[in-house]
CSV table of C-alpha atoms in Angstrom, one decimal:
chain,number,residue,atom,x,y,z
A,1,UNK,CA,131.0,114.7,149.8
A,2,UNK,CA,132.2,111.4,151.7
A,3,UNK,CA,131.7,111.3,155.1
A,4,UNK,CA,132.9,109.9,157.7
A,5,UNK,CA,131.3,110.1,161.6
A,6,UNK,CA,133.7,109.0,164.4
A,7,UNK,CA,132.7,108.3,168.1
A,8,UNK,CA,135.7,108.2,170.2
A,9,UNK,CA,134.7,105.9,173.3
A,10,UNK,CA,137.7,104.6,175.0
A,11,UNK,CA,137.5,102.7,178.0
A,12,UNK,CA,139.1,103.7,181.1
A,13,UNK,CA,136.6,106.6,182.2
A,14,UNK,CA,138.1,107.6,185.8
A,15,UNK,CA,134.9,109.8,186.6
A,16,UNK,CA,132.3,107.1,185.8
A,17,UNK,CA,133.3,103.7,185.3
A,18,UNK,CA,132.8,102.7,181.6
A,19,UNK,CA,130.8,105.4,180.8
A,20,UNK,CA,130.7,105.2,176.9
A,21,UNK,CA,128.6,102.3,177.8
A,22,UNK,CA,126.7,103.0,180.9
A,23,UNK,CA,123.4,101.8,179.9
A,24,UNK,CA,120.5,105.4,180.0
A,25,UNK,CA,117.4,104.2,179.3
A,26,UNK,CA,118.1,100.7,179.0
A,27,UNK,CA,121.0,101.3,175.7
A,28,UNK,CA,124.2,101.7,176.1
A,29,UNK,CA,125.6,105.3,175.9
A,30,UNK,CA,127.8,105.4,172.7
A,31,UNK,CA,124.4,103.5,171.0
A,32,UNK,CA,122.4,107.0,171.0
A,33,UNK,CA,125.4,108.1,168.6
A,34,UNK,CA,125.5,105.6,166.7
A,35,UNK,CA,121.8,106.0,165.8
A,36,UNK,CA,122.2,110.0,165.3
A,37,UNK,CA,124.6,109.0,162.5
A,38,UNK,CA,122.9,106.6,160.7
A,39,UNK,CA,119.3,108.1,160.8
A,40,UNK,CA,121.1,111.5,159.2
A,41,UNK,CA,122.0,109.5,156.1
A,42,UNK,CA,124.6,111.9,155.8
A,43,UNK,CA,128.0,109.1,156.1
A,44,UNK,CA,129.5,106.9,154.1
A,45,UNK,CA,131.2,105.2,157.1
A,46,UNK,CA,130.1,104.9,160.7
A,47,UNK,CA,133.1,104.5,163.2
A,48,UNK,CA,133.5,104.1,166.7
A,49,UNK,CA,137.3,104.9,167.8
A,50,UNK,CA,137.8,102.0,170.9
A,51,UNK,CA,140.7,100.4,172.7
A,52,UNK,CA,138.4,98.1,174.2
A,53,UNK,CA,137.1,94.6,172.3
A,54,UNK,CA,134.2,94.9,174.8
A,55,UNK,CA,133.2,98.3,173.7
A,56,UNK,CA,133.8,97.3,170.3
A,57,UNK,CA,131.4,94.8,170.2
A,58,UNK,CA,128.4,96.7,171.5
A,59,UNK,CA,129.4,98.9,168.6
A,60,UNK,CA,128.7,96.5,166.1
A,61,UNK,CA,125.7,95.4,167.2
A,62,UNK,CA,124.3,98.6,166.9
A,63,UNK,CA,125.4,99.4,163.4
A,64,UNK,CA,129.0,100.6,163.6
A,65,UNK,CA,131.9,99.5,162.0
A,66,UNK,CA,135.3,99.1,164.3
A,67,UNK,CA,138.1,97.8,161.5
A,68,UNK,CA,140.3,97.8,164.1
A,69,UNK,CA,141.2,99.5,167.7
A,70,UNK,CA,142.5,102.5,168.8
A,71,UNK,CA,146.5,102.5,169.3
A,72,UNK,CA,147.9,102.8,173.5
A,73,UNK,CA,149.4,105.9,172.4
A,74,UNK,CA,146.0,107.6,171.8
A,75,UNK,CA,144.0,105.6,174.8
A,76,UNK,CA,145.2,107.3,177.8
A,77,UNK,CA,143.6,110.0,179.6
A,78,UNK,CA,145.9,112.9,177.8
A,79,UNK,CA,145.2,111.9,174.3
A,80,UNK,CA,143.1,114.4,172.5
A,81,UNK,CA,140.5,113.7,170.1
A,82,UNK,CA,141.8,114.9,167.2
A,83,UNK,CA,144.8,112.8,167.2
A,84,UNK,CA,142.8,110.4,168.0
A,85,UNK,CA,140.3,111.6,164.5
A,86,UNK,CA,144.4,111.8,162.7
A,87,UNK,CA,144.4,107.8,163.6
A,88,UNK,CA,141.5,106.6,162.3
A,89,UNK,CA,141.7,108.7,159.1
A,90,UNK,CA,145.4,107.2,158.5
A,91,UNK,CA,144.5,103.9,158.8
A,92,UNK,CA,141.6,104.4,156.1
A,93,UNK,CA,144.3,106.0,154.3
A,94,UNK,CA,146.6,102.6,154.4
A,95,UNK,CA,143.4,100.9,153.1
A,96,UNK,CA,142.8,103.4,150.1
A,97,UNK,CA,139.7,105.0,151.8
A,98,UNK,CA,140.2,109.2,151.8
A,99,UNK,CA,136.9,111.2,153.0
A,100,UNK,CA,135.9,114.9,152.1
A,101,UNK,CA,135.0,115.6,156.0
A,102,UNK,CA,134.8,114.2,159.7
A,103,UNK,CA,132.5,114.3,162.1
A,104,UNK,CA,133.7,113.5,165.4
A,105,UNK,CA,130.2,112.6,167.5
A,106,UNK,CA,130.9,112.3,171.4
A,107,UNK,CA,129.2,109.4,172.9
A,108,UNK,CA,128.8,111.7,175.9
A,109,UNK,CA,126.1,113.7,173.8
A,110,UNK,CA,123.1,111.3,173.5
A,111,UNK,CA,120.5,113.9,173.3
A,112,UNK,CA,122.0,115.4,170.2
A,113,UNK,CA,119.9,114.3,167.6
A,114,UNK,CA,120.3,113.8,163.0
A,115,UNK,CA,118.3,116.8,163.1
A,116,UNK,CA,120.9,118.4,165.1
A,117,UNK,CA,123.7,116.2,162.8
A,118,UNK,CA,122.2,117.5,159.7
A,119,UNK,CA,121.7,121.1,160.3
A,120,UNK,CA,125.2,121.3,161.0
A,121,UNK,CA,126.5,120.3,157.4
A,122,UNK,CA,123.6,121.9,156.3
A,123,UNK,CA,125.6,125.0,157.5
A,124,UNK,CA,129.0,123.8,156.5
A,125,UNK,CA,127.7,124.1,153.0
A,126,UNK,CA,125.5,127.4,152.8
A,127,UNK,CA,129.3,128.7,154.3
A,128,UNK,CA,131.1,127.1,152.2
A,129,UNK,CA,133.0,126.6,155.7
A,130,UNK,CA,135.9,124.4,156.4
A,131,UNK,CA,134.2,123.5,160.1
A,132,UNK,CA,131.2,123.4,161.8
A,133,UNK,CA,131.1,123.3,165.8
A,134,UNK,CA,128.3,123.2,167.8
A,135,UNK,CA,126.9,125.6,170.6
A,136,UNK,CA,124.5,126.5,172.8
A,137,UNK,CA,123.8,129.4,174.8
A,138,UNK,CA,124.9,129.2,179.0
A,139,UNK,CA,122.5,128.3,181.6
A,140,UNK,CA,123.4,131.9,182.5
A,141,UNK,CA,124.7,135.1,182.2
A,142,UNK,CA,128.8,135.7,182.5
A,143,UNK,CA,127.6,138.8,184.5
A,144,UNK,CA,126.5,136.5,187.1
A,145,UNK,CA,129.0,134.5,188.0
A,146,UNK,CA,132.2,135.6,189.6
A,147,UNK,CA,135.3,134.7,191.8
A,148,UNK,CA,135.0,135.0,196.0
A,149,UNK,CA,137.6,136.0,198.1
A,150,UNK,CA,138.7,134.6,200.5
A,151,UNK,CA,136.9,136.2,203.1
A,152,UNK,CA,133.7,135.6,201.0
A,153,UNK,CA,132.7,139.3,200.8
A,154,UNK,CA,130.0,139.8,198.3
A,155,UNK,CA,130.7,143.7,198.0
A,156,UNK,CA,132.8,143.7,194.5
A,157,UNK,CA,129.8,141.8,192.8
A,158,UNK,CA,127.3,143.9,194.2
A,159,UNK,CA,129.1,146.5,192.7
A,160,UNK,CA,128.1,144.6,189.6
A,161,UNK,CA,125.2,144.8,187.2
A,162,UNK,CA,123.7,141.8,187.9
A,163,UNK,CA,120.3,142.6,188.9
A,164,UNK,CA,119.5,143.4,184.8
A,165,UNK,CA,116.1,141.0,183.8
A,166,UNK,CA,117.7,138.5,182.1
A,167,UNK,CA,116.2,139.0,178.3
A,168,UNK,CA,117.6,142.3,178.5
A,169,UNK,CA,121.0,140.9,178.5
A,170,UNK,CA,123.5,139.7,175.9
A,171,UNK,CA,123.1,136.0,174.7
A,172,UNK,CA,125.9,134.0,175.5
A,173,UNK,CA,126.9,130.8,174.3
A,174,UNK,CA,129.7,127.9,174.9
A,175,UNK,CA,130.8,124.7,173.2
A,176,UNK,CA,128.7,122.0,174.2
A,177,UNK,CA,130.9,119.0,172.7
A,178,UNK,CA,128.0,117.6,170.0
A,179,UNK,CA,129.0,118.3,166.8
A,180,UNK,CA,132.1,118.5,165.3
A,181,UNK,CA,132.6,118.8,161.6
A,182,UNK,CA,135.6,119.6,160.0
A,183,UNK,CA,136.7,119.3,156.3
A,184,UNK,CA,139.9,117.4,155.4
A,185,UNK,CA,142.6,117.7,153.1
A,186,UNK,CA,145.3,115.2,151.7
A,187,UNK,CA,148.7,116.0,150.8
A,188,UNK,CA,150.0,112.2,149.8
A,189,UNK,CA,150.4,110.8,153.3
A,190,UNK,CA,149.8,113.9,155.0
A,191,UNK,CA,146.3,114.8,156.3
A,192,UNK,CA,145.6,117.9,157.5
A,193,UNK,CA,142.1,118.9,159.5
A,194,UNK,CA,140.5,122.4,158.2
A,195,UNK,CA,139.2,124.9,160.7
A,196,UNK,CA,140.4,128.5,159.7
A,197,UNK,CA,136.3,128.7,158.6
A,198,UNK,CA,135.2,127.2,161.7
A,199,UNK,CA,131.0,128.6,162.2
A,200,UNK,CA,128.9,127.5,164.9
A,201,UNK,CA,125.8,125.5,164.8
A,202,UNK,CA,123.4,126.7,167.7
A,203,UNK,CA,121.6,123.8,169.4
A,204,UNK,CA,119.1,123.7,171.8
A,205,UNK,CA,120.2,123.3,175.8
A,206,UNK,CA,117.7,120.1,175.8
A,207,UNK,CA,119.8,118.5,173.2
A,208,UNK,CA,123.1,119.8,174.7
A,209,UNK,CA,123.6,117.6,178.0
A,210,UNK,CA,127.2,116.5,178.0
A,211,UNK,CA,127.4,113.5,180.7
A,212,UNK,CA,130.2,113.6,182.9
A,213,UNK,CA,128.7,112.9,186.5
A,214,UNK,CA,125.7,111.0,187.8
A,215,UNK,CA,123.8,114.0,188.1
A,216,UNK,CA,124.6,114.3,184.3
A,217,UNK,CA,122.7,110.9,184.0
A,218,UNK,CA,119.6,111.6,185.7
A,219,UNK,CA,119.0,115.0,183.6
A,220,UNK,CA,119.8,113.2,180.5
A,221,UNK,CA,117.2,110.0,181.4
A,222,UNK,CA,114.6,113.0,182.7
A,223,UNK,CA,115.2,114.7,178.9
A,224,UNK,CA,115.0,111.2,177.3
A,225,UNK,CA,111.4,110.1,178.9
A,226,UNK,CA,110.0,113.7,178.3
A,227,UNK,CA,110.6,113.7,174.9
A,228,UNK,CA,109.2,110.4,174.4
A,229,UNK,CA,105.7,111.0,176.5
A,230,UNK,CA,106.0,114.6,174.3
C-alpha cells in the first residue's frame, strides 16, 4: 500500500494561541507527530496540512514535506478535517500522486506513539477494513455522570446504580482523536474516503491526551518526563 500521514495544524487556535506549535518539552507540538510517522516507516509521504508559512517551516525542519498551503476555504474554525484530508489528496492528484490510504495524525496527540501508528494498520489489514479509528476507554463510567437540575437535587442519581465497584462494570470507550486511517478510492477526479468498515484501535489513556487547555499541557509534559525517567 502507499501511504500517506497528514497532520492538519492550522494557525488560528482561539483556545490556545498557536497551539500546533506550543513548544511541550522544549519541541514544538505538531513535531511529536511528525516523528510518530516517520519512526512507523509505514508512509510514503509525510504531510502537514498548514495555512501558515511559519508553521510550515517548523514542519520542514522536522522532516515533513508542505508542497504547498492549505486553501482560506478550509482554514477557518468550521472547516472539518476531512475536507481538509479531500484537499490535500486532490492536489497530489493534480500532480499524479494517488495513495492506497490516509492517515490523518492530529498534532494535538503527542503522546500517541508508531507503536500506536502501527498497530492500527496492523488492524486495518487483519480486517481487511476500510478504516481504522482510535479509542480508548473513559476516565469513567457513563453510570456516573449525569445531568443536575436546577435545584441541584441529587435524589434521581441516587436512585442510580452507581455505587457498583468499578471492575464490575461495563468497559466503556470514546474517540480519543489519534489515529485515523481510512482507505481511499479514485474514480478519475473523484476521491472518495472509505469508512463503511470502520474498527477501532484501543489505545492506552497515557497515550490518549488530546491538548486542548493548559491543564491539557501540564498532564501531557507530566506523561512525557515519566516515560522518559521510566
Amino acid at each position: 500500500m502507499k501511504n500517506i500521514a497528514i497532520i492538519p495544524a492550522r494557525s488560528g487556535s482561539k483556545g490556545l494561541k498557536d497551539k500546533n506549535i506550543k513548544e511541550l518539552n522544549s519541541k514544538p507540538l505538531l513535531a511529536y507527530s511528525i516523528e510518530a510517522a516517520k519512526n512507523s516507516q509505514l508512509f510514503d509521504e509525510i504531510m502537514v496540512s498548514t495555512d501558515s508559512e511559519k508553521y510550515a517551516e517548523i514542519a520542514k525542519s522536522f522532516g515533513a514535506n508542505v508542497p504547498f498551503l492549505r486553501s482560506e476555504t478550509n482554514s477557518g474554525d468550521k472547516a472539518s478535517s476531512w475536507n481538509v484530508v479531500i484537499e490535500v489528496l486532490s492536489r497530489y492528484l493534480e500532480k499524479g500522486e494517488k495513495f492506497d490510504s490516509i492517515c490523518l495524525l492530529q498534532p494535538t496527540s503527542p503522546l500517541r506513539t508508531s507503536q500506536d501508528i502501527i498497530g492500527s494498520y496492523k488492524l486495518l489489514d487483519s480486517k481487511q477494513a476500510d478504516a481504522v479509528t482510535s479509542v480508548c476507554e473513559v476516565d469513567h463510567s457513563p453510570l456516573w455522570v449525569m445531568t443536575l437540575p436546577e435545584n441541584l437535587s441529587l435524589v434521581e442519581f441516587n436512585k442510580r446504580d452507581s455505587d457498583t465497584p468499578r471492575q464490575f462494570l461495563e468497559k466503556y470507550y470514546r474517540l480519543n482523536g489519534a489515529v485515523y486511517i481510512r482507505k481511499i478510492k479514485y474514480d478519475n477526479s473523484k476521491i472518495q474516503i472509505l469508512d463503511s468498515k470502520d474498527y477501532a484501535f484501543i489505545m492506552p489513556r497515557e497515550h490518549s491526551i488530546d491538548i486542548d487547555t493548559e491543564l491539557d499541557f501540564i498532564i501531557a509534559k507530566s506523561l512525557l518526563l515519566y516515560s522518559i525517567k521510566n
